[in-house]
GROMACS .gro file of C-alpha atoms in nm:
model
  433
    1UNK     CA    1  -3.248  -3.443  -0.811
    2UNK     CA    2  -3.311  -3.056  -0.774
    3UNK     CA    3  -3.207  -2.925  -0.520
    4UNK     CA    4  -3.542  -2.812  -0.280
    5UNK     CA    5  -3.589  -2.488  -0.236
    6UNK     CA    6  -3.852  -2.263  -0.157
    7UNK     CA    7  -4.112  -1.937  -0.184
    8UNK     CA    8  -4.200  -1.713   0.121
    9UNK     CA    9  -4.355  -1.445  -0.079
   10UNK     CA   10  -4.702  -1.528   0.001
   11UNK     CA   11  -4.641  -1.529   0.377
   12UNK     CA   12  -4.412  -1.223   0.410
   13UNK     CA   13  -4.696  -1.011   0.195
   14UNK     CA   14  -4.939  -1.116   0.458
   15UNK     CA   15  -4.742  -0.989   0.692
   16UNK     CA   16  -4.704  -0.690   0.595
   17UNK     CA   17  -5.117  -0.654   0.514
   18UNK     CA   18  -5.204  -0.792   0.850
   19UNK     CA   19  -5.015  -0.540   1.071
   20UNK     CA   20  -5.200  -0.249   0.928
   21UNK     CA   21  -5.478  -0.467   0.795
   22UNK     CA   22  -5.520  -0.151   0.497
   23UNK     CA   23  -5.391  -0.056   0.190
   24UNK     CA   24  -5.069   0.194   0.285
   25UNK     CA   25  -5.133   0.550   0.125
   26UNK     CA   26  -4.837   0.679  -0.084
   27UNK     CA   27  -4.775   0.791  -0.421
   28UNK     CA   28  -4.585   0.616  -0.740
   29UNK     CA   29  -4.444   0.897  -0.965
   30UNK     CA   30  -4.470   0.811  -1.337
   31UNK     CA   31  -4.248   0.583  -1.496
   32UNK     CA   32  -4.079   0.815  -1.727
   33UNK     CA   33  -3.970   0.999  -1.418
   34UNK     CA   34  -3.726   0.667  -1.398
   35UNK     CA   35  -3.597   0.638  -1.755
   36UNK     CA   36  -3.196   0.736  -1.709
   37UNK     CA   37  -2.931   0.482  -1.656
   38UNK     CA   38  -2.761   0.592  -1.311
   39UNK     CA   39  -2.432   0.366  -1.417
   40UNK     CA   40  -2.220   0.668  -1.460
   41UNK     CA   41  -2.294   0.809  -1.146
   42UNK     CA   42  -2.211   0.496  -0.990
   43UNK     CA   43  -1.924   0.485  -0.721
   44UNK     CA   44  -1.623   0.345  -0.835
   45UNK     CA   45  -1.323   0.129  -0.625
   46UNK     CA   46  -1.086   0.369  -0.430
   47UNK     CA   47  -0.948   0.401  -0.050
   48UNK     CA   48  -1.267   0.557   0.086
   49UNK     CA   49  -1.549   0.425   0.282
   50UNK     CA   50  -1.806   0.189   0.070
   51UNK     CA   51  -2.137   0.376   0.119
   52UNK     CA   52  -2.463   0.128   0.171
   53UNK     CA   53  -2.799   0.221   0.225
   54UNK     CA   54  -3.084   0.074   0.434
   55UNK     CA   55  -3.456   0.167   0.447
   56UNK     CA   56  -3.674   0.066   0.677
   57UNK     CA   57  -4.064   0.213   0.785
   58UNK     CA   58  -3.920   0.247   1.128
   59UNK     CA   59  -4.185   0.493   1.224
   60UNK     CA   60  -4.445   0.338   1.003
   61UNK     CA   61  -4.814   0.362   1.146
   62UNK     CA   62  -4.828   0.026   1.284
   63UNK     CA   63  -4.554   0.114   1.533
   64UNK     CA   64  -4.163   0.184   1.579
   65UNK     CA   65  -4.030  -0.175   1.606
   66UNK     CA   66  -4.253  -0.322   1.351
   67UNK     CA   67  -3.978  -0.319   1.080
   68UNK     CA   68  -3.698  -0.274   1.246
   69UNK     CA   69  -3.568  -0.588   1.293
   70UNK     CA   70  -3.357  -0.654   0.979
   71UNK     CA   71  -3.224  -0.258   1.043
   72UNK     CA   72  -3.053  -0.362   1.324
   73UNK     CA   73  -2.923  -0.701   1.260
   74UNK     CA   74  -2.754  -0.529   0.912
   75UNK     CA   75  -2.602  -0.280   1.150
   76UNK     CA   76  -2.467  -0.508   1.378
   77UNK     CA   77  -2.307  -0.715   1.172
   78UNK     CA   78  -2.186  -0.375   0.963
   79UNK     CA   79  -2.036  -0.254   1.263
   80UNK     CA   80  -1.883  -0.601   1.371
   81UNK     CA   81  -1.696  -0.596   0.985
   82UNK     CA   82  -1.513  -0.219   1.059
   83UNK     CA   83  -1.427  -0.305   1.393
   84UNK     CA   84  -1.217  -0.622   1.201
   85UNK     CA   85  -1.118  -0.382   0.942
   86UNK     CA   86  -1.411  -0.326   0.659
   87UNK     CA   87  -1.376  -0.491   0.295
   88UNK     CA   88  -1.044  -0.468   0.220
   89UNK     CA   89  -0.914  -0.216   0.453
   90UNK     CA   90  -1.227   0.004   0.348
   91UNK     CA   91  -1.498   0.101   0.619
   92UNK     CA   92  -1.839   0.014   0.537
   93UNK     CA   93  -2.051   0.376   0.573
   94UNK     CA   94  -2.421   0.310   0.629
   95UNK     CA   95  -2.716   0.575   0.549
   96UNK     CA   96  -3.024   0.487   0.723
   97UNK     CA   97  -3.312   0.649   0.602
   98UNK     CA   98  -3.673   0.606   0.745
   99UNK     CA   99  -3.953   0.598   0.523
  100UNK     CA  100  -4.242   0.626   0.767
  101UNK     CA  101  -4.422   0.352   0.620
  102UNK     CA  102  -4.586   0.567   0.318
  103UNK     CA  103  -4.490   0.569  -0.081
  104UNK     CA  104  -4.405   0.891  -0.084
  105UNK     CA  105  -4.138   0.858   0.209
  106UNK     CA  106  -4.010   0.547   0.032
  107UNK     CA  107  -3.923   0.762  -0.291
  108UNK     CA  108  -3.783   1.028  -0.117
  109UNK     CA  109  -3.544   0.778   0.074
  110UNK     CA  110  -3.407   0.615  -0.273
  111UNK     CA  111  -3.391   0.940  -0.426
  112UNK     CA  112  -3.164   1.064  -0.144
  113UNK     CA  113  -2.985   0.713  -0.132
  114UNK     CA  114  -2.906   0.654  -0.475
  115UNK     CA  115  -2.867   0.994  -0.556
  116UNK     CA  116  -2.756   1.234  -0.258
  117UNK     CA  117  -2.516   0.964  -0.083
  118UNK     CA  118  -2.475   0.749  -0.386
  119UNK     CA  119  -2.453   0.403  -0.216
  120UNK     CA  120  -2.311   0.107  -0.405
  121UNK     CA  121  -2.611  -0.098  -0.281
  122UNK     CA  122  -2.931  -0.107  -0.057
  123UNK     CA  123  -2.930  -0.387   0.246
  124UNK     CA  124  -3.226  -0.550   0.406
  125UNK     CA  125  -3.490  -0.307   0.325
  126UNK     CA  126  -3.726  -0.346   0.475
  127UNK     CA  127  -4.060  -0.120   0.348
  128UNK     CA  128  -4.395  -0.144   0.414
  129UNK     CA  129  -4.475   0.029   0.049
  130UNK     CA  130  -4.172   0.022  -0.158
  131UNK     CA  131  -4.299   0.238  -0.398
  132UNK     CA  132  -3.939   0.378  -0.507
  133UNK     CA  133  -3.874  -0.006  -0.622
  134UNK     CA  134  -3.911   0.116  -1.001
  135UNK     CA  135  -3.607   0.409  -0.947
  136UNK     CA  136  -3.381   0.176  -0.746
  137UNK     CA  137  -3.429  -0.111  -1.036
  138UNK     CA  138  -3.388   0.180  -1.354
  139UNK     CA  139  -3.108   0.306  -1.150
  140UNK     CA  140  -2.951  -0.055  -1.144
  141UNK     CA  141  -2.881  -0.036  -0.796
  142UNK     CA  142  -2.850  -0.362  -0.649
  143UNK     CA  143  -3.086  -0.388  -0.357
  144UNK     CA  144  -2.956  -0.714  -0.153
  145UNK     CA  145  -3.163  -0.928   0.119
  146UNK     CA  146  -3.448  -0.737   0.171
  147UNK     CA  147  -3.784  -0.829   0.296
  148UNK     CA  148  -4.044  -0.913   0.046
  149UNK     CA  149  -4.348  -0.749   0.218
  150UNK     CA  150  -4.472  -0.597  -0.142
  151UNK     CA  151  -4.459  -0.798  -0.452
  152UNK     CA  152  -4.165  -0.561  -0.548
  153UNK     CA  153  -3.892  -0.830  -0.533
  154UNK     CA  154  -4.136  -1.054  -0.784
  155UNK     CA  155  -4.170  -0.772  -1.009
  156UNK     CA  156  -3.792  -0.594  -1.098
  157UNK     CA  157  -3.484  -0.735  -1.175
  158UNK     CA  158  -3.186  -0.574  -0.934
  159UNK     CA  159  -3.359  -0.647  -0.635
  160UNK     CA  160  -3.277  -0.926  -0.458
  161UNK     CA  161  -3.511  -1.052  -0.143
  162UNK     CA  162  -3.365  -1.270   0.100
  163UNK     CA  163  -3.550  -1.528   0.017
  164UNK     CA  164  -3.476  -1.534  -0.389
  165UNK     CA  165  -3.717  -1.596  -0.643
  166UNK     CA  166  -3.783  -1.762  -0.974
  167UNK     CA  167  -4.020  -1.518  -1.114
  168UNK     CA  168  -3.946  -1.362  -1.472
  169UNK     CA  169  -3.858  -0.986  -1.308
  170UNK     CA  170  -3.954  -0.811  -1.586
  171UNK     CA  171  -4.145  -0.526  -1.439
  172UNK     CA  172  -4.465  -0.686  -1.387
  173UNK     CA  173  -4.579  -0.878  -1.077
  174UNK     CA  174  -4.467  -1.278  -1.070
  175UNK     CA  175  -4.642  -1.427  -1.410
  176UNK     CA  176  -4.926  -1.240  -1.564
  177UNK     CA  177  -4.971  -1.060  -1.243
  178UNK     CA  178  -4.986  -1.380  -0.989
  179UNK     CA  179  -4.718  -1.498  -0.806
  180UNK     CA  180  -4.743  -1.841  -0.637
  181UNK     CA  181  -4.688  -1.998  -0.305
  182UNK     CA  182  -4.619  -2.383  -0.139
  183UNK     CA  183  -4.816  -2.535   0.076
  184UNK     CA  184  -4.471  -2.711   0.264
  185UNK     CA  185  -4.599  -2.521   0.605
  186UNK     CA  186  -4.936  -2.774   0.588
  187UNK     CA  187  -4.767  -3.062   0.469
  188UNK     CA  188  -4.503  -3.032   0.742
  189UNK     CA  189  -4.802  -3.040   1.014
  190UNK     CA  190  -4.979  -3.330   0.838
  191UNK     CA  191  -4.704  -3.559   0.770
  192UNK     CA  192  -4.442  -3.445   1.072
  193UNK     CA  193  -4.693  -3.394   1.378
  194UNK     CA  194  -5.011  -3.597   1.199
  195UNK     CA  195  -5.252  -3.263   1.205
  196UNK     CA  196  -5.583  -3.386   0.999
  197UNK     CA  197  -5.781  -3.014   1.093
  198UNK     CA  198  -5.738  -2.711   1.092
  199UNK     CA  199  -5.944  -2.363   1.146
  200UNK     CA  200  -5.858  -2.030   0.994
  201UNK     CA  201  -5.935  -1.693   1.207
  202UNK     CA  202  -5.929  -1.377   0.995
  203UNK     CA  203  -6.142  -0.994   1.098
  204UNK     CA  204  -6.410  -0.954   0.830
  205UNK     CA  205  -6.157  -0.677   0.643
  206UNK     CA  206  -6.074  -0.729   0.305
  207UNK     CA  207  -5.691  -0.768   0.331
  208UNK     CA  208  -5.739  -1.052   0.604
  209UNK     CA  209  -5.998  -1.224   0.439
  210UNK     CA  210  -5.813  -1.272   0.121
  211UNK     CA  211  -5.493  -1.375   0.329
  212UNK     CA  212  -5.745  -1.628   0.528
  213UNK     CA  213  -5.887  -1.796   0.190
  214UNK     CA  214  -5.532  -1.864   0.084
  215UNK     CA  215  -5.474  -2.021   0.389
  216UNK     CA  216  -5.789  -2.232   0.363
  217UNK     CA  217  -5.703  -2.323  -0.037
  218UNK     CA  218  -5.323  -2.439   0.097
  219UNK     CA  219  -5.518  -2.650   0.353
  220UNK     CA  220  -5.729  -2.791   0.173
  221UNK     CA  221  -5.488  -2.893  -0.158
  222UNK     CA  222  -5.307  -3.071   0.172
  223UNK     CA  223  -5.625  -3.270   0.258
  224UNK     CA  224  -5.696  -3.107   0.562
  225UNK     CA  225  -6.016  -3.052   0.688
  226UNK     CA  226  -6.096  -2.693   0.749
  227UNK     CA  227  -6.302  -2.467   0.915
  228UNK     CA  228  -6.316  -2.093   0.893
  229UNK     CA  229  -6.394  -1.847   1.183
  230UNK     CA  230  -6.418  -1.450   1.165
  231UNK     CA  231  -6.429  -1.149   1.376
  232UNK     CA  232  -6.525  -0.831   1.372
  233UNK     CA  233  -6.279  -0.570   1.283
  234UNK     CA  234  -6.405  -0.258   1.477
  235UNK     CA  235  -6.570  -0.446   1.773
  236UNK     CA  236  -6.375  -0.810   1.791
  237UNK     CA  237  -6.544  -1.082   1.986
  238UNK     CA  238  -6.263  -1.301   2.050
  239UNK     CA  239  -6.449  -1.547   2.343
  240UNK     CA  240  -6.761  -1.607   2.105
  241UNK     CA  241  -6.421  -1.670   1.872
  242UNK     CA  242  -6.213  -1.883   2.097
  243UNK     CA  243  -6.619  -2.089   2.181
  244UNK     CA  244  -6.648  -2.176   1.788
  245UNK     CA  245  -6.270  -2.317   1.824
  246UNK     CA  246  -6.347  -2.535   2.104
  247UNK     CA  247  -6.630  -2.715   1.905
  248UNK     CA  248  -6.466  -2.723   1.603
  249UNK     CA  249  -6.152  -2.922   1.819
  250UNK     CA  250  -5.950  -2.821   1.537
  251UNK     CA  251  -5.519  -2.961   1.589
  252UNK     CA  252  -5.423  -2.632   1.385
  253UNK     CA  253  -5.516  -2.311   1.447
  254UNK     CA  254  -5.393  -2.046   1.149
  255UNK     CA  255  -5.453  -1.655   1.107
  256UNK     CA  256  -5.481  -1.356   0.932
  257UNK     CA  257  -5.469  -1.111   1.246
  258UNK     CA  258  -5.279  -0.849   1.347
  259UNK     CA  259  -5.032  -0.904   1.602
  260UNK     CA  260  -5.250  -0.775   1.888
  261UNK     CA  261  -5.526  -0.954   1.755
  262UNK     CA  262  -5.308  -1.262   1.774
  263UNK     CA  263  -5.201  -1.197   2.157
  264UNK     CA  264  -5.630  -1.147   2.216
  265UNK     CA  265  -5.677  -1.453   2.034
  266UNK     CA  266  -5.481  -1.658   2.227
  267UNK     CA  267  -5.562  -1.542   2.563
  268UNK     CA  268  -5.951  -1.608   2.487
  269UNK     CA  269  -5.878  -1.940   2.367
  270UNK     CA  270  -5.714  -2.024   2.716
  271UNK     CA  271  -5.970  -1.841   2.872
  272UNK     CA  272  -6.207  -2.117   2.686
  273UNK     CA  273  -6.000  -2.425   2.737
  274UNK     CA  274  -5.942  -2.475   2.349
  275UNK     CA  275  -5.656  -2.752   2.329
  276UNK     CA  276  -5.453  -2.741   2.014
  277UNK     CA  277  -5.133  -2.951   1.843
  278UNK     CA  278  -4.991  -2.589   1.734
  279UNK     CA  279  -5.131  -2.217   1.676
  280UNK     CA  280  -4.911  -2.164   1.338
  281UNK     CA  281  -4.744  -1.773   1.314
  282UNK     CA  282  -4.476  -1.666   1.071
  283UNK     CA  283  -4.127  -1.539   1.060
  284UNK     CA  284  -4.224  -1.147   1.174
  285UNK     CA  285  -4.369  -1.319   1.482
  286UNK     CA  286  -4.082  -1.501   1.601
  287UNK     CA  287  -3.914  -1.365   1.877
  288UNK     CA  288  -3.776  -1.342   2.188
  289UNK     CA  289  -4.042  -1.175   2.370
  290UNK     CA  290  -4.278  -1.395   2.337
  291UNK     CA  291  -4.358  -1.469   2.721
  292UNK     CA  292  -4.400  -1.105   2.758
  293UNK     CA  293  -4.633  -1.096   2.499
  294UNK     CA  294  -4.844  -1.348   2.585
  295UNK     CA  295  -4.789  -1.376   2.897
  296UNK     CA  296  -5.219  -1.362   2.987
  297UNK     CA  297  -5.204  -1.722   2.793
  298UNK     CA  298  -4.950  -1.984   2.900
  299UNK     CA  299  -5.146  -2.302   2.730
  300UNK     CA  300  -5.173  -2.120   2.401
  301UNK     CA  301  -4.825  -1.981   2.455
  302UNK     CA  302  -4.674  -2.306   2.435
  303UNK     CA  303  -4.870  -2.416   2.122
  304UNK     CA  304  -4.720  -2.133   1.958
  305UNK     CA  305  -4.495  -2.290   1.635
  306UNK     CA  306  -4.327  -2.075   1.344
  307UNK     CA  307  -4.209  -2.144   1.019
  308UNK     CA  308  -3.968  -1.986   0.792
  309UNK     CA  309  -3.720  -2.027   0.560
  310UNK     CA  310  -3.373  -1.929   0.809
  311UNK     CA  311  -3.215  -2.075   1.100
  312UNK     CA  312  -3.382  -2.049   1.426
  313UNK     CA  313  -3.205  -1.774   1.580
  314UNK     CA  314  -3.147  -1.966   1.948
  315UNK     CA  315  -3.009  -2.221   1.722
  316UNK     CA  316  -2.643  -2.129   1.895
  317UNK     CA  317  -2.473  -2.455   1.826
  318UNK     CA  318  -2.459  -2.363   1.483
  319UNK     CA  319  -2.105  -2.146   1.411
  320UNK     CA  320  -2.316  -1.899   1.193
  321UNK     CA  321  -2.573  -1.816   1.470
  322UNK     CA  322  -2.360  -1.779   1.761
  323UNK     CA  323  -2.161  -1.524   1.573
  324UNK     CA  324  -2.498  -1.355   1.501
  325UNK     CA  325  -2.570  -1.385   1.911
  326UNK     CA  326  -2.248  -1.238   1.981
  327UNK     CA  327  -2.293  -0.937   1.800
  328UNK     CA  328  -2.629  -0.853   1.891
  329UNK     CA  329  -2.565  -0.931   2.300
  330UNK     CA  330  -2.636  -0.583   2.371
  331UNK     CA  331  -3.032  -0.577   2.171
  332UNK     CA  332  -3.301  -0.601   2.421
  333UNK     CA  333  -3.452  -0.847   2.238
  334UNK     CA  334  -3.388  -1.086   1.960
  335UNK     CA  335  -3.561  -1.194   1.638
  336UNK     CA  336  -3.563  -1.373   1.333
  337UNK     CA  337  -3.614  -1.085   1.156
  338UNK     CA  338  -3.293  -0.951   1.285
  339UNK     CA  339  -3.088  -1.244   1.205
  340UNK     CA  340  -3.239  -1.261   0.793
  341UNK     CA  341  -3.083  -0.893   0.845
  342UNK     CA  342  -2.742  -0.974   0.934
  343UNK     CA  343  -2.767  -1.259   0.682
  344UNK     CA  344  -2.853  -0.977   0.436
  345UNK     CA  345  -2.525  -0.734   0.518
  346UNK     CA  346  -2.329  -1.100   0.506
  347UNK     CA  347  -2.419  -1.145   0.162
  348UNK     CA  348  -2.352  -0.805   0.041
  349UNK     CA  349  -1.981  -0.786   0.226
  350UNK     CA  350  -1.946  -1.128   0.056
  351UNK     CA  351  -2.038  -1.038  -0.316
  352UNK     CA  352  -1.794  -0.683  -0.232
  353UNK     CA  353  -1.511  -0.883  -0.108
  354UNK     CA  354  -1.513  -1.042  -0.407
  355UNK     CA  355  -1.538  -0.756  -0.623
  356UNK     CA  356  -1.261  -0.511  -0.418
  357UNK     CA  357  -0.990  -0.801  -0.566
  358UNK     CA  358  -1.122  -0.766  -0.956
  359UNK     CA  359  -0.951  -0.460  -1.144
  360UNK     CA  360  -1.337  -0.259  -1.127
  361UNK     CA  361  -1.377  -0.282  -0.766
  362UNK     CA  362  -1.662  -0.245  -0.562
  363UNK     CA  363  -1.925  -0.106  -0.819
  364UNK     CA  364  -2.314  -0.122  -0.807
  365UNK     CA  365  -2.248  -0.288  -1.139
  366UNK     CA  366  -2.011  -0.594  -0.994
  367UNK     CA  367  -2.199  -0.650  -0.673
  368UNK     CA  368  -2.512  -0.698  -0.883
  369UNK     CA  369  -2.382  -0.912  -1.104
  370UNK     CA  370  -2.231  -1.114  -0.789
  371UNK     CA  371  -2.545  -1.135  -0.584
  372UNK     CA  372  -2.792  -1.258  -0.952
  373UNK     CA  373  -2.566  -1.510  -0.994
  374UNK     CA  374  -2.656  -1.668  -0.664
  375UNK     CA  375  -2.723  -2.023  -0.673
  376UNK     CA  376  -2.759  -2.158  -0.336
  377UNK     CA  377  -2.644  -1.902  -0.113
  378UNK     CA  378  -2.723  -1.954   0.249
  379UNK     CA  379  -2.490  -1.658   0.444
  380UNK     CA  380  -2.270  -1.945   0.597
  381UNK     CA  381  -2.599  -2.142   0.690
  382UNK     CA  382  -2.833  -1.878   0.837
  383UNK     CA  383  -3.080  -1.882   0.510
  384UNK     CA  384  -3.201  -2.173   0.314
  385UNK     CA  385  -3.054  -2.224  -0.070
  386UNK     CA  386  -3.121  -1.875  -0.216
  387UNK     CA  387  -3.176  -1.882  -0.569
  388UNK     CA  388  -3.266  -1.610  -0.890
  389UNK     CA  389  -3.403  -1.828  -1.174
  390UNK     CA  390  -3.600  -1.692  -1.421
  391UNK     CA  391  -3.872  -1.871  -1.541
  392UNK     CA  392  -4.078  -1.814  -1.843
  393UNK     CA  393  -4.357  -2.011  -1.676
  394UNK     CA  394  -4.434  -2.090  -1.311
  395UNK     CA  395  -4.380  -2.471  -1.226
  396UNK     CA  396  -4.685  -2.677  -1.101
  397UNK     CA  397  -4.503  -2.798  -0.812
  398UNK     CA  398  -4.122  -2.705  -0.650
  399UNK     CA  399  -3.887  -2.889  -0.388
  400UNK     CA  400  -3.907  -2.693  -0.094
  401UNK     CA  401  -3.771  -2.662   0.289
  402UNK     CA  402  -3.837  -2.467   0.564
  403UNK     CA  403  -3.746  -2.372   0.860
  404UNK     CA  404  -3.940  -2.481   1.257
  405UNK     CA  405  -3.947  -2.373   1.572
  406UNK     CA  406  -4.151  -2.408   1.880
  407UNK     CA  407  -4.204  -2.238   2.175
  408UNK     CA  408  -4.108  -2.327   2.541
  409UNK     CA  409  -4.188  -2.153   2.812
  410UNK     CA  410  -3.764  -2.200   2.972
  411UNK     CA  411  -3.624  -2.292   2.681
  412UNK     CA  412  -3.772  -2.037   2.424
  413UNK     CA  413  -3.793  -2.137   2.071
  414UNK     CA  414  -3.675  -2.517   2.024
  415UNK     CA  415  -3.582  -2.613   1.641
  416UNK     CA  416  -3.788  -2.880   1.545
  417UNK     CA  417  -3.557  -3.090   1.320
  418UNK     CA  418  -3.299  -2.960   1.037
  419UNK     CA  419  -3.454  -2.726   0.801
  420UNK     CA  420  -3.188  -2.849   0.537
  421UNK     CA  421  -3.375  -3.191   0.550
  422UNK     CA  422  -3.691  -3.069   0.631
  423UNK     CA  423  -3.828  -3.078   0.269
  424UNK     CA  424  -4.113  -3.138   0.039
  425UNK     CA  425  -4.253  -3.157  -0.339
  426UNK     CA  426  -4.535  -2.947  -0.290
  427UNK     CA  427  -4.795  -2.788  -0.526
  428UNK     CA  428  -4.774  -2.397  -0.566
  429UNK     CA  429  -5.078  -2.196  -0.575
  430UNK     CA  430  -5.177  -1.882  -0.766
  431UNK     CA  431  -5.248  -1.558  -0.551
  432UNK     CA  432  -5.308  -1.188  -0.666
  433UNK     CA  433  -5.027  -0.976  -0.470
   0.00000   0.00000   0.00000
């Protein structure tokens, strides 16, 4: 039997559409301005510091902490590996360049990453519009564990997301410009909690909308019956909103909202009495500030679940995570986010380690060809199988896991069973990144 595993693309796209709910402005230079091989520039094994790059939209316009959670879990787990001594007696030296959310920064960020401080590889980026994916792949840079919020890591071979992928990579997006996504998330509230309905809140902007009728095609290929319910983008009515709910007396309530919109949501559904089995967010979502957030809505609050495809970063019995806890004591909060970060600067240190004993050393060249050949890499347990298989044709259906969590007010967020085991054969469906 295969061994299940699983595609996030779908839901970390949304994510990034639904903070800014808009198309991020930016600029893609022409592709011949790519067409050079970078190997020869490429740093080669010695006794200095290993240079690494991360980019993240830290000041992006839907905020400063938006994107910066992978950022600092790489960095903490960087600066855990020099205080033990580096890879192989070499420190680690990270760049950190912001991008400010926009193509243009993003370009100017590889150019001065790959080119100014010529890292050996990029770790958990994490861009709202990576439009300097193109340079990084013709430059043959690996770019390990990022964030798949563009279809990017679908599109070009050299970049890895955390979450792998099976998609050709040949420069266009997934297969003949769709990539595909499981419905595991609906079938895990169907079979594991017995949810039969479900309604889908979305504003009536294009970005959500689309996001919402994905949603509603996953439910419905998973027998659910669904209702859909939308609000206004400029002026949001979220009681007439949270009223519609309460008649529909839906056990699942999904969205394609922005984070505020999500905290409104909820505390007009208390305000309304709606009772629900679970009010479903993703990975970005899951936190440790969640009381704080919605702190106006206990009831919802405590309906809030999240899926993923990484360990559930209270998980602290697990050897992996309480490492990652240790590290990251000092952050004032904690995410999961953060944690698919350190898993990122794991894998990288990993796939170097291995190359600082071969007689190359640590090249871009060696630690790509160490993190491609992945085949069910987890970062010591923290991420689910990660795998880079590319397939001339997208399958029909895929084994798949994923990760759950649920929120208690005391307690924060409570794993709901083993994601390792927590697995289904589930259709995949078509969507246009």
């Amino acid at each position: 039997m295969a061994r299940p595993r699983r595609s996030r693309a779908a839901e970390a796209v949304a994510a990034a559409l639904l903070l800014l709910l808009a198309t991020a402005c930016g600029s893609r230079l022409p592709e011949r301005d790519f067409e050079r091989d970078d190997r020869a520039s490429a740093p080669v094994s010695g006794g200095g510091p290993i240079p690494v790059g991360i980019i993240a939209s830290a000041t992006s316009p839907v905020g400063g902490d938006a994107f910066t959670g992978p950022r600092d879990g790489a960095l903490a787990f960087f600066d855990r590996l020099d205080a033990r001594g580096g890879i192989a007696g070499r420190r680690v030296e990270v760049h950190v360049c912001d991008d400010g959310g926009s193509g243009v920064g993003n370009n100017e960020c590889v150019r001065e990453l790959i080119d100014g401080e010529k890292v050996v590889a990029l770790v958990a980026t994490t861009a709202f519009d990576y439009a300097g994916a193109s340079r990084v792949s013709h430059a043959r840079v690996p770019d390990v564990g990022g964030q798949p919020l563009t279809a990017a890591y679908e599109t070009w071979p050299h970049l890895y997301g955390v979450y792998g992928s099976f998609a050709p990579r040949e420069g266009a997006p997934g297969w003949d410009g769709k990539l595909y996504g499981g419905t595991e998330v609906y079938r895990y509230f169907r079979r594991a909690q017995g949810a039969r309905t479900a309604a889908v809140v979305s504003y009536n902007q294009p970005a959500s909308a689309a996001y919402a009728r994905l949603v509603e095609r996953g439910l419905r290929a998973e027998g659910y019956e669904v209702t859909a319910r939308q609000v206004d983008f400029a002026l949001p009515d979220f009681r007439s909103v949270a009223a519609g709910l309460r008649e529909d007396g839906a056990d699942l309530v999904f969205d394609a909202l922005d984070r505020h919109g999500n905290t409104r949501l909820c505390e007009a559904m208390d305000d309304a009495g709606v009772q629900l089995l679970a009010k479903v967010t993703n990975v970005q979502n899951w936190t440790s500030d969640v009381a704080e957030e919605y702190a106006r809505s206990p009831r919802c609050r405590n309906a809030l679940w999240a899926t993923g495809a990484s360990r559930n970063f209270e998980e602290t019995g697990h050897p992996a995570v309480r490492e990652f806890r240790a590290a990251t004591e000092g952050l004032e909060t904690h995410s999961q986010w953060q944690l698919e970060g350190w898993a990122a600067a794991r894998w990288f240190t990993e796939a170097a380690g291995a190359c600082a004993a071969t007689a190359t050393g640590v090249t871009r060249a060696c630690v790509d060809a160490r993190v491609g050949r992945a085949d069910g890499y987890t970062a010591g347990g923290l991420l689910l199988p990660v795998e880079f298989a590319r397939l001339a044709r997208p399958p029909a259906h895929r084994g798949t896991c994923l990760s759950v969590a649920r929120w208690r007010d005391g307690r924060g967020w409570v794993s709901q069973g083993d994601m390792d085991r927590t697995c289904f054969d589930v259709p995949l469906l078509p969507y246009a990144p």
